[in-house]
Coordinates of C-alpha atoms in Angstrom, one line a residue:
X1 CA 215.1 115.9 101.5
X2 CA 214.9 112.6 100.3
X3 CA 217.5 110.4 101.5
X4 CA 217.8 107.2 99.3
X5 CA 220.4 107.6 96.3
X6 CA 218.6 107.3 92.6
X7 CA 216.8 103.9 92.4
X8 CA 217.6 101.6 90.3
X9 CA 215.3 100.4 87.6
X10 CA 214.5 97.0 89.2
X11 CA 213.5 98.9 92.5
X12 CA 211.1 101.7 91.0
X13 CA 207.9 99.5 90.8
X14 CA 208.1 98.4 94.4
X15 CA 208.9 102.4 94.8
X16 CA 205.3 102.9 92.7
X17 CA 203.5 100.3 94.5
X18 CA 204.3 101.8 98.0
X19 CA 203.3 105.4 97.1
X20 CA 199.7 105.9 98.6
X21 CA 198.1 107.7 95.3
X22 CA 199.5 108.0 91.7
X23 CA 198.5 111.8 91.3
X24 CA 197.7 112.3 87.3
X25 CA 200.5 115.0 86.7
X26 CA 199.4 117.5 84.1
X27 CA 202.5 119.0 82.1
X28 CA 201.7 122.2 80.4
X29 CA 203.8 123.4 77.4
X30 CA 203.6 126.0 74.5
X31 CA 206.1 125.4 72.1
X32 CA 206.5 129.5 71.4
X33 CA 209.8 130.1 69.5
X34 CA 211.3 126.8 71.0
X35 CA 213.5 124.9 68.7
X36 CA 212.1 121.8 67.0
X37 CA 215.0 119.3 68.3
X38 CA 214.8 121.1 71.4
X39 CA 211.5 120.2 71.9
X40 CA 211.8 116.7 70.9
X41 CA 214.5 116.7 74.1
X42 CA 211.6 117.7 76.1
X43 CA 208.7 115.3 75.2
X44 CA 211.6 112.3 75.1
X45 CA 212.9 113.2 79.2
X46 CA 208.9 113.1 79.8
X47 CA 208.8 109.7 78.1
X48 CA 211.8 108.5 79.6
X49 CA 209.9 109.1 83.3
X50 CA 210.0 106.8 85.8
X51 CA 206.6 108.0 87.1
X52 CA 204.3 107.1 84.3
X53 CA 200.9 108.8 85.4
X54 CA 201.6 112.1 83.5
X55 CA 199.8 113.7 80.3
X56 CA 201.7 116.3 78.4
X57 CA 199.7 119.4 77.3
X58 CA 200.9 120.7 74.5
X59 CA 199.5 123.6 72.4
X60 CA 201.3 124.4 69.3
X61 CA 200.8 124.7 65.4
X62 CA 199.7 121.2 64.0
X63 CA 203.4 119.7 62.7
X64 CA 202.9 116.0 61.3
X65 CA 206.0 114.8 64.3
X66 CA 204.6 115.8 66.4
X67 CA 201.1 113.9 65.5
X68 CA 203.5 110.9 65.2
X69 CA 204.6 111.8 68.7
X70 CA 201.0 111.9 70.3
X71 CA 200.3 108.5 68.1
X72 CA 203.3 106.7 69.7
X73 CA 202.2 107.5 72.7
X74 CA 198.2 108.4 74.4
X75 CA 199.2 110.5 77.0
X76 CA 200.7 113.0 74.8
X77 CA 198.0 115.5 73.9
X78 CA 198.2 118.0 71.3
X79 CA 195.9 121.4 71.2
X80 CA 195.3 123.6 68.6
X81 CA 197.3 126.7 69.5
X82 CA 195.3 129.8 69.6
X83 CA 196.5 132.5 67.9
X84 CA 198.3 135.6 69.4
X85 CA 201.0 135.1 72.2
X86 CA 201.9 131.7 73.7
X87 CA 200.6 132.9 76.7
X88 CA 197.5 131.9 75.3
X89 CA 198.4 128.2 74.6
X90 CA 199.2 127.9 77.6
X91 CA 195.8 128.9 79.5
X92 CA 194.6 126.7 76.6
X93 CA 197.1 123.9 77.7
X94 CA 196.3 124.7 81.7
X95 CA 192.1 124.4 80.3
X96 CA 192.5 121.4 79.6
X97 CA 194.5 119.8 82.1
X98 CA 193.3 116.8 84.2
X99 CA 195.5 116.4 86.7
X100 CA 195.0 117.3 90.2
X101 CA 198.9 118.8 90.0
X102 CA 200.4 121.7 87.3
X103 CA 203.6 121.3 85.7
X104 CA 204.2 124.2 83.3
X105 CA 207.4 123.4 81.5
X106 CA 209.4 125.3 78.7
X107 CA 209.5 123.7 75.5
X108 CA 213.7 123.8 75.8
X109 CA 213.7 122.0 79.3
X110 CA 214.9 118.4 79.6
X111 CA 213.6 116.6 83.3
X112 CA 215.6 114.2 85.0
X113 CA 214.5 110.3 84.8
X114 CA 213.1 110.3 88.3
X115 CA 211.8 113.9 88.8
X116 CA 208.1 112.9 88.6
X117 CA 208.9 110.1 90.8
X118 CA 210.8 112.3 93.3
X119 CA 208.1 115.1 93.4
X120 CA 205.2 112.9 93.9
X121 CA 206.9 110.8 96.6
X122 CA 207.1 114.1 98.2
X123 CA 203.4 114.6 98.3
X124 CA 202.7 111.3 99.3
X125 CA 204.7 112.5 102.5
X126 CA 203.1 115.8 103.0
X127 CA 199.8 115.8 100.4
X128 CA 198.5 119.7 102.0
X129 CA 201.2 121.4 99.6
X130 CA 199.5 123.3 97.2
X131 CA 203.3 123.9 95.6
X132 CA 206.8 122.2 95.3
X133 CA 209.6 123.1 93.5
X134 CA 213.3 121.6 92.7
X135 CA 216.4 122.8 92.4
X136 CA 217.9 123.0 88.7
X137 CA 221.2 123.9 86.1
X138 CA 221.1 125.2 83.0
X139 CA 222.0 123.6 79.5
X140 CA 225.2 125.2 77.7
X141 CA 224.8 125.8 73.5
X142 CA 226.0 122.1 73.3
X143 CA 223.7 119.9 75.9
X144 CA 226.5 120.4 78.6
X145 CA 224.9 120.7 82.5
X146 CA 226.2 123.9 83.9
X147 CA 225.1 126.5 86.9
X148 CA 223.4 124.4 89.1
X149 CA 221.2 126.2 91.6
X150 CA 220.8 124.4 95.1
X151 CA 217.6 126.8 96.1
X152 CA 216.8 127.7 99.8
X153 CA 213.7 126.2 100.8
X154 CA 210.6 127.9 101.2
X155 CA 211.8 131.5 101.0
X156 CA 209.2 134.4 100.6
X157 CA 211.7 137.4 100.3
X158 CA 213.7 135.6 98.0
X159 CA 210.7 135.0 95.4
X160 CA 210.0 139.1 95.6
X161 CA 213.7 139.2 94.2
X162 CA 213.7 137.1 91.1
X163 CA 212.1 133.8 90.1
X164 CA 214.1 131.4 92.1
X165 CA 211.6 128.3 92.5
X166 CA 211.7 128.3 88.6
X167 CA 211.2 125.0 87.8
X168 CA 210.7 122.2 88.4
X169 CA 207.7 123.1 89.6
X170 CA 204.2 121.6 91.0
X171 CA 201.1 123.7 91.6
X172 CA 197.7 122.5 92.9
X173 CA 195.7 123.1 89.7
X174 CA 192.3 124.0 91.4
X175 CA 194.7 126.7 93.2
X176 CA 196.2 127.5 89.8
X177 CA 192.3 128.2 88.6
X178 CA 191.5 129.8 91.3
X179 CA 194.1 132.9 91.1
X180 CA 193.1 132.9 87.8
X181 CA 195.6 131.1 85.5
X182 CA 198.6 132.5 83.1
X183 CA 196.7 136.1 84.0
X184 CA 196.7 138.8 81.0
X185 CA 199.3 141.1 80.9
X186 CA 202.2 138.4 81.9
X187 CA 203.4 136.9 78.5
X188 CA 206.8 137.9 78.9
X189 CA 206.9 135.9 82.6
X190 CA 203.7 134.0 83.0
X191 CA 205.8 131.4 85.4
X192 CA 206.7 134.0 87.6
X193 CA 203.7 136.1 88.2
X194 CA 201.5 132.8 88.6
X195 CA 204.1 132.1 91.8
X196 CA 203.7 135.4 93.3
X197 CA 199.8 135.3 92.7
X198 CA 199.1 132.1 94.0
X199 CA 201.7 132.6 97.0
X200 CA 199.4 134.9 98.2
X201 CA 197.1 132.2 98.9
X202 CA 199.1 129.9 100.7
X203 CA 202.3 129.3 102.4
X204 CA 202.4 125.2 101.6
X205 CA 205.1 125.4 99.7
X206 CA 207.9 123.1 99.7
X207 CA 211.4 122.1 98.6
X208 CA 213.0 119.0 96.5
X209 CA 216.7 119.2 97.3
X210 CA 217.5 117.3 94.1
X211 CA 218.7 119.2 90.7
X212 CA 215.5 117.6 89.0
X213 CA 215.2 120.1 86.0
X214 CA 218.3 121.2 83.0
X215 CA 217.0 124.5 81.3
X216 CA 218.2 126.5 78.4
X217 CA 220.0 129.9 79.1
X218 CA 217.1 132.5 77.7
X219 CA 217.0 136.3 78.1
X220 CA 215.3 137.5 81.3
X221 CA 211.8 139.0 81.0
X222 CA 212.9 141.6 83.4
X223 CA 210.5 144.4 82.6
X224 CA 207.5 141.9 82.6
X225 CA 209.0 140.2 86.1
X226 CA 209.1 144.0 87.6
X227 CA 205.8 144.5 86.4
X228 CA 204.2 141.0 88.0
X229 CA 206.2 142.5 91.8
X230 CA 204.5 145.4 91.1
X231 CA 201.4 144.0 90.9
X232 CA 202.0 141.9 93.7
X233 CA 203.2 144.4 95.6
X234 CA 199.4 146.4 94.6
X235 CA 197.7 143.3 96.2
X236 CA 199.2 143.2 99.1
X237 CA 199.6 146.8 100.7
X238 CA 201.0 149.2 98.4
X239 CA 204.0 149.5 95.7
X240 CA 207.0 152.5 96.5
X241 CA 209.3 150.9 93.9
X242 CA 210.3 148.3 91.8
X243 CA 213.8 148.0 90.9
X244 CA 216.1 146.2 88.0
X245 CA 218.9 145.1 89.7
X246 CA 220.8 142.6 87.5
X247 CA 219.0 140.6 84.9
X248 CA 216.6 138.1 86.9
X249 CA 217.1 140.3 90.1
X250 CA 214.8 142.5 91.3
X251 CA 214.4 145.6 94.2
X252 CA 210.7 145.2 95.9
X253 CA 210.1 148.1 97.9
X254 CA 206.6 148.5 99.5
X255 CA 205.1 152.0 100.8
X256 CA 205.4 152.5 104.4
X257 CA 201.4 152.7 105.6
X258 CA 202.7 155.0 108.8
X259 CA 205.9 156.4 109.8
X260 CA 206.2 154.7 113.4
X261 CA 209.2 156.1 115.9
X262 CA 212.2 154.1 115.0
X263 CA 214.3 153.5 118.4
X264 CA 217.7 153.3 118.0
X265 CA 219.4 151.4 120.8
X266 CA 223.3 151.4 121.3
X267 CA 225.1 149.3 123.5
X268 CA 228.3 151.6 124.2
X269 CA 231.7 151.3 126.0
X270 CA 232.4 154.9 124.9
X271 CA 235.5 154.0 123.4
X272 CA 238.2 155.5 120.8
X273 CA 239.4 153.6 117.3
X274 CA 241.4 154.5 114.1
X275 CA 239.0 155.3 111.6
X276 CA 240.2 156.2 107.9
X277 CA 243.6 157.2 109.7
X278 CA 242.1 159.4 112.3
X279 CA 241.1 158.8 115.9
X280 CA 237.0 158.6 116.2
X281 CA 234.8 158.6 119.3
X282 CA 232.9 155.6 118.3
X283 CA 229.3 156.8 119.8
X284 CA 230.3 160.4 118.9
X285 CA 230.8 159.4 115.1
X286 CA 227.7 157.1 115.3
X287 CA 225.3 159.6 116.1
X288 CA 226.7 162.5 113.8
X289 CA 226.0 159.9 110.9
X290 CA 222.7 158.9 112.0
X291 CA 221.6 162.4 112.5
X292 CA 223.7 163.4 109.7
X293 CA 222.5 160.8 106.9
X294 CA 219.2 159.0 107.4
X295 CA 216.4 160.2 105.8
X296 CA 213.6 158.7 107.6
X297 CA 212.8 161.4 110.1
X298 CA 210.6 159.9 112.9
X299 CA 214.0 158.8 115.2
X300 CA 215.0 158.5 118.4
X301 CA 218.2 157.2 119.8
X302 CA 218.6 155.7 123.1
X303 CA 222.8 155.3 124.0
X304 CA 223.2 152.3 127.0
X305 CA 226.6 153.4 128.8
X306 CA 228.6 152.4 131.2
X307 CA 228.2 155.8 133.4
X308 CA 231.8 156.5 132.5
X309 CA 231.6 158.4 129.5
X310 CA 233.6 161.3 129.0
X311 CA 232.2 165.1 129.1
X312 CA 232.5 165.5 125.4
X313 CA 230.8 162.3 124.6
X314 CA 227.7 163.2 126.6
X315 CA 227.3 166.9 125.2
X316 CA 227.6 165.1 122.0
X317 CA 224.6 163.1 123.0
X318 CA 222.6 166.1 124.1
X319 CA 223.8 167.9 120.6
X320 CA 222.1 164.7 118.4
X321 CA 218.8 164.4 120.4
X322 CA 219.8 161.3 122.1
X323 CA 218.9 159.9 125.2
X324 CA 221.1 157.8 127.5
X325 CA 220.8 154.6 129.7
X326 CA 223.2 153.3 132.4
X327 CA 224.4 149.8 132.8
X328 CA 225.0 149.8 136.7
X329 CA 226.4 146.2 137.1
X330 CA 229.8 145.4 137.0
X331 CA 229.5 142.4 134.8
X332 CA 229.4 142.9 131.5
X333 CA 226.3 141.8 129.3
X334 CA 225.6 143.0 125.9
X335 CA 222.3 141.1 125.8
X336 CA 221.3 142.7 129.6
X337 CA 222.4 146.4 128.1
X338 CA 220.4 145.9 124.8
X339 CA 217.2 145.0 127.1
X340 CA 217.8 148.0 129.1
X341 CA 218.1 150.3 126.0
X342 CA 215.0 148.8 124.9
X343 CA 212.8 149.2 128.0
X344 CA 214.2 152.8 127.8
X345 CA 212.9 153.3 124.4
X346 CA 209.6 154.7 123.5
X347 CA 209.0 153.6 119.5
X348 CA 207.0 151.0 118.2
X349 CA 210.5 149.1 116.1
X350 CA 212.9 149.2 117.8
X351 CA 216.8 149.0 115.9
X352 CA 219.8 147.3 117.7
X353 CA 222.9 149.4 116.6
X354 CA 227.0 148.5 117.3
X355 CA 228.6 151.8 117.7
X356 CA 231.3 151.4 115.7
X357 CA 228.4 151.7 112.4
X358 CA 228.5 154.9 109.9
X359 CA 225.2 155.1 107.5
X360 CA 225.4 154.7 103.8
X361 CA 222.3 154.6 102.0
X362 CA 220.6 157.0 103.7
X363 CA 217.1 155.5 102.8
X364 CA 218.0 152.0 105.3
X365 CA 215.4 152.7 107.9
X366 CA 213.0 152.9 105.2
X367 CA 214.1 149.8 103.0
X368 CA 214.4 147.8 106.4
X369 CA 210.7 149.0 107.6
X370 CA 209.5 148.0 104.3
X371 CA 210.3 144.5 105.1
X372 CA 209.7 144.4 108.9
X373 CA 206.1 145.4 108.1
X374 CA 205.4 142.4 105.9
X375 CA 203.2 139.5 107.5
X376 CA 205.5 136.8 109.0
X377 CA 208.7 138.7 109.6
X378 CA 210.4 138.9 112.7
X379 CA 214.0 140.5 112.4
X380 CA 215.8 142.1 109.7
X381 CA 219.6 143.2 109.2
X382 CA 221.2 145.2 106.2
X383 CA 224.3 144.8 104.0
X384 CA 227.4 146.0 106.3
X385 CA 230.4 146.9 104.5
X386 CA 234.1 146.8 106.5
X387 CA 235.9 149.8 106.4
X388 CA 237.9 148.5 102.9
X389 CA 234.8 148.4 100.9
X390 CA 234.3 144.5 101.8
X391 CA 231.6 142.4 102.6
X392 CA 231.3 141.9 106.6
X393 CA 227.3 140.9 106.4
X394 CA 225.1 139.7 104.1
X395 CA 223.3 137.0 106.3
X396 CA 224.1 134.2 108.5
X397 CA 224.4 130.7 107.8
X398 CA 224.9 127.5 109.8
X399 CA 227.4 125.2 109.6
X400 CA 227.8 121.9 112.0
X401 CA 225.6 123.9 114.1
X402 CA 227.3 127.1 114.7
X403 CA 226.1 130.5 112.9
X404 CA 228.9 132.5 110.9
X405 CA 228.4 135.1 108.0
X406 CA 228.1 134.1 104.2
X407 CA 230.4 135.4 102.2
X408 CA 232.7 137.4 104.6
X409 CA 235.7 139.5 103.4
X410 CA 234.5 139.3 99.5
X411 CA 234.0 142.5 97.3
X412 CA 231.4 144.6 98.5
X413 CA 229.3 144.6 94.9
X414 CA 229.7 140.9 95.4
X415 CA 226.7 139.4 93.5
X416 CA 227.3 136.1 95.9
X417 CA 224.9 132.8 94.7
X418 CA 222.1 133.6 92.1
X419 CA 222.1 137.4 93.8
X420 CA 222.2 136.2 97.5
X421 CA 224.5 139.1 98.1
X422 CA 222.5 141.8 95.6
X423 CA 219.1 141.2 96.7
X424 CA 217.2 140.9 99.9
X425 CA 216.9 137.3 101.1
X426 CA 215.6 135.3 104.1
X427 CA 217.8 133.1 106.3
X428 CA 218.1 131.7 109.4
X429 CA 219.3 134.8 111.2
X430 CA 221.0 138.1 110.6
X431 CA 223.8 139.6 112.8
X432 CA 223.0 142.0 116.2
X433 CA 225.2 144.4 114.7
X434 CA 222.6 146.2 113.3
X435 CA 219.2 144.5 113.6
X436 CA 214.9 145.9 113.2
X437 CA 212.5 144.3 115.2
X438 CA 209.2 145.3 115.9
X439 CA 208.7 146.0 120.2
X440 CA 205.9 143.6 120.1
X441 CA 207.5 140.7 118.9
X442 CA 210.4 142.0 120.6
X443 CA 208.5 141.7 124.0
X444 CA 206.8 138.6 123.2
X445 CA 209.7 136.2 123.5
X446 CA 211.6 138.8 126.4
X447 CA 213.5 140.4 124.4
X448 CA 217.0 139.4 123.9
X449 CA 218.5 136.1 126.4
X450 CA 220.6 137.4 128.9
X451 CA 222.5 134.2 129.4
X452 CA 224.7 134.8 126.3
X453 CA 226.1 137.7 127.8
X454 CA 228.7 138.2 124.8
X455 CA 228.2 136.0 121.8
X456 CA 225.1 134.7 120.3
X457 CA 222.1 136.3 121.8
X458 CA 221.6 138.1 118.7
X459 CA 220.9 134.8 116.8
X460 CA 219.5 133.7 119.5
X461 CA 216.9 136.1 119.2
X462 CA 216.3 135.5 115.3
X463 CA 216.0 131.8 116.0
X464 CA 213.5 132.4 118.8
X465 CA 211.4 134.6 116.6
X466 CA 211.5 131.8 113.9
X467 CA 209.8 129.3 116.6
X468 CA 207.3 131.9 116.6
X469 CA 206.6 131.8 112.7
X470 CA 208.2 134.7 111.8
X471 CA 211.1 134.8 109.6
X472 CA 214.6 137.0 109.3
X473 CA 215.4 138.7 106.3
X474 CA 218.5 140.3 104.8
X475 CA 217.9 143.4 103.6
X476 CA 220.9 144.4 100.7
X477 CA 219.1 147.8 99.6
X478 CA 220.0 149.1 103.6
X479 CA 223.9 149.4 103.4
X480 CA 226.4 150.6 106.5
X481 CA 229.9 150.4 107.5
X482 CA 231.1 148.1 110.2
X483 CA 234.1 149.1 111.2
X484 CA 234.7 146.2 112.9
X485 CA 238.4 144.9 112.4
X486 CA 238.2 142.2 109.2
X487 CA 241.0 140.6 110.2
X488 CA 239.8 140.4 114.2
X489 CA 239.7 136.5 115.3
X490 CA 236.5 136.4 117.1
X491 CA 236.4 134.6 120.4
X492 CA 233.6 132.6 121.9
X493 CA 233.1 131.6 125.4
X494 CA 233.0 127.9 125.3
X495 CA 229.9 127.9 128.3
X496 CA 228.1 130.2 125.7
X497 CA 228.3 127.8 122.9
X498 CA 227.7 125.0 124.9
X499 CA 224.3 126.2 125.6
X500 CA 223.5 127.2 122.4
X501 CA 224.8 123.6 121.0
X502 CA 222.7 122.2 123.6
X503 CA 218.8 124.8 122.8
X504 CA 219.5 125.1 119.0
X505 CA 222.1 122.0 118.3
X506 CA 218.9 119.6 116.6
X507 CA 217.1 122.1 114.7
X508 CA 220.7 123.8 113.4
X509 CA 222.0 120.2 111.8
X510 CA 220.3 121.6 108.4
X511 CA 220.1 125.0 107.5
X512 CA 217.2 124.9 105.1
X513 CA 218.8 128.7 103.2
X514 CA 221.9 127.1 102.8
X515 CA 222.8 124.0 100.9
X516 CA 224.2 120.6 102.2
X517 CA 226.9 120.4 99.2
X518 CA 228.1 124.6 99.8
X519 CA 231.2 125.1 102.1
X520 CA 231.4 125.9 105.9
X521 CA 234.4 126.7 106.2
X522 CA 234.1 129.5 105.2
X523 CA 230.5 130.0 104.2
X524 CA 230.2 131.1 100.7
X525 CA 228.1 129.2 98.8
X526 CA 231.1 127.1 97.1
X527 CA 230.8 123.9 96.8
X528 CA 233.1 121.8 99.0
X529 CA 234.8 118.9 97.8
X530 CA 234.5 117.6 101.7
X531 CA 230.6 117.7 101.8
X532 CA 229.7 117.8 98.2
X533 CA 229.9 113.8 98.2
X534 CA 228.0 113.4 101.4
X535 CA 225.2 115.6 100.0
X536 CA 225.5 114.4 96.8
X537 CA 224.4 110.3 98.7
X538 CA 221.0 112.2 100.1
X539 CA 220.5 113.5 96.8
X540 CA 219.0 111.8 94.1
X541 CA 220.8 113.0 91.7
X542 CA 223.3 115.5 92.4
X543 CA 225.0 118.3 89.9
X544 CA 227.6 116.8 87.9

């Protein structure tokens, strides 16, 4: 993130002058259905650039303005505009480019003064990023700035659930030719299936923190979108489904190759609670729903007691076909019993389950497979739902260093920030509640860290896999209950988050999923009049 406020017009040239190359920056545009004026917008925020090594691509009917335009000034170039779609144009527009780096850019869009600038500072600081995006608002019916969308950095989950890097964004051309260009068959989304193709080929992708970009509101492509994550999903080891799920939002859902054994561990004091007005045996009601409601079929379950459980609890483990481990020490430690459960277990992914969790979707071994089996991801947790119907997971953010869950206590079809809540997402970490990782990665880093014997060795254990490479992702199509109490105070043990302040305290001071300007108290992707300013200082330009 940058962290100098806009500059001021006397400063830019000494800004220029210091950059170690002035990339030629290639803006693509078809004009389409765009309004006229709207247009005119467009080509006047390019001209109004602080950054002035830019051409403008531009393939559209010959108009005599727009010949004045391109008169005024030689780095506007007009095409002829082939005829048929205006997906055309713009492989005609991207033909003809010159610039080592790609800016498509709808006719209707107006760029901030110092975007350029911004993005190509950016490369001068790391030039191996084949693409770089910015975060964005939208244009009301009268010019008014509305909706901005502070995006997660580099997120590859998030991109398989709707366009999110949208624009402003930066390709490496000779990649953009090498996947192929605006391919055939994507008029309707052309932006959105080049970023999945060319994603494909490379993970140097990177973030501007800045809202650099103000777009039109315009109907979502969504059938063309599904049918660019299908296609991707083709490419890169087979398609189940694809998914509408609100307009721009999308349900990816790969085929499972093989069917490993799923081990289910659960850490278990064998305890009663009021459920729905009745008196449960937690483990008991655990298992019969497990057995009961999951569809995926290759299971096993592996309970770690206490050796006190009651007769009746341990028929009912012998009734569900699950085994039993016993904690023998008389300290407790979750993070010890959730390493014994796993030694104990015999499948290749192993599943860390609270037993105080009732199934709902009865496909969530499958949805969460579907993820865990994608290159690069380490861990990943579900949508769980409090006993009221409300949101108790749906990721984990940080905030001044300490993890706590987004959007806690709101309406269970919550749609949360741009579909954060609807649609499967990567962050930072998920919560032990309910968690799939595979045994191998599982075993590489030893398994869960017994020295946070009670509270955080479940994030530990995301944050460990991310040192690895390998990312955590929320999966919303796997939904459960928690039946956790919502309006429980949770308690830390002040030794416990000392020494995670102390391991994770440097890399936590940003969360790169969750905006500088959102709240953290609570986490809900609001902005907060408290850190809104502060953010707004390291931006260079912030929402207004």
């Amino acid at each position: 993130m940058e962290s100098s406020a806009l500059p001021a017009p006397s400063a830019v040239p000494a800004i220029l002058a210091a950059l170690p190359e002035r990339p030629l920056v290639s803006v693509v545009m078809a004009l389409g259905t765009a309004d006229p004026a709207h247009l005119a917008e467009a080509v006047a925020s390019l001209r109004a650039q602080s950054y002035p090594e830019w051409e403008l691509c531009l393939a559209v009917p010959p108009a005599s303005a727009l010949d004045a335009l391109a008169a005024e000034d030689a780095r506007i170039r007009l095409l002829p505009a082939p005829s048929g779609s205006p997906l055309a144009a713009l492989d005609a527009a991207l033909n003809s480019a010159r610039g080592p780096y790609l800016a498509p850019l709808a006719p209707d869009a107006r760029l901030a003064p110092h975007a350029l600038l911004a993005m190509v500072r950016r490369l001068a600081a790391e030039p191996d990023l084949d693409m770089l995006y910015s975060d964005e608002d939208r244009l009301g019916p009268d010019g008014e700035r509305r909706d901005p969308h502070f995006k997660p950095d580099w997120s590859p989950e998030t991109l398989e659930a709707g366009f999110y890097t949208g624009a402003l964004a930066l390709y490496r051309t000779s990649l953009v030719r090498a996947v192929g260009g605006f391919r055939a068959g994507s008029e309707a989304a052309p932006e959105y299936d080049l970023a999945l193709r060319l994603t494909e080929r490379t993970e140097r992708v990177g973030h501007v923190a800045q809202i650099l970009c103000h777009r039109r509101e315009t109907a979502e492509a969504d059938e063309a979108a599904a049918g660019a994550l299908a296609e991707r999903a083709r490419r890169t080891g087979g398609l189940d489904s694809v998914r509408i799920v609100a307009p721009g939002l999308y349900a990816l859902r790969r085929s499972l190759p093989t069917r490993p054994l799923v081990s289910i561990v659960i850490p278990t004091a064998g305890r009663d609670s009021l459920i729905g007005g009745r008196t449960v045996d937690l483990l008991v009601a655990c298992l019969a729903s497990i057995r009961g409601t999951s569809s995926y079929e290759s299971i096993e379950i592996v309970a770690v007691d206490n050796g006190d459980l009651r007769p009746s609890t341990r028929a009912a483990l012998e009734q569900f076909g699950a085994r039993s481990a016993t904690w023998e020490q008389p300290v407790f430690n979750v993070a010890a019993k959730m390493n014994l459960g796993a030694r104990a277990a015999r499948g290749d992914v192993l599943v860390f389950l609270n037993d105080d969790i009732s199934v709902i979707t009865p496909d969530w071994i499958e949805a969460m497979l579907g993820l865990a089996q994608n290159p690069g991801v380490g861990a990943v947790g579900p949508k769980l739902l409090f006993e009221d119907g409300s949101l108790q997971h749906a990721g984990v953010v940080f905030g001044e260093g300490l993890p706590d869950h987004v959007r806690r206590g709101y309406p269970g079809d919550d749609p949360g920030d741009h579909g954060s809540s609807l649609t499967n997402r990567n962050y930072l970490a998920v919560t032990g509640a309910c968690v799939m990782v595979r045994r191998v990665e599982f075993e590489a880093i030893d398994g869960f860290d017994e020295g946070y014997a009670i509270n955080y060795n479940d994030i530990d254990l995301c944050l460990r896999l991310g040192e690895r490479g390998l990312r955590t992702v929320y999966c919303a199509e796997a939904r459960l209950h928690h039946y956790e109490s919502r309006n429980r105070v949770p308690t830390v043990d002040p030794a416990e988050q000392a020494r995670f302040r102390k391991r994770w305290g440097a890399r936590l001071a940003r969360d790169p999923y969750y905006g500088d300007a959102f709240g953290i108290r609570p986490p809900a992707f609001e902005l907060d009049a408290e850190r809104f300013p502060q953010a707004a200082r390291r931006m260079v330009e912030a929402w207004r």
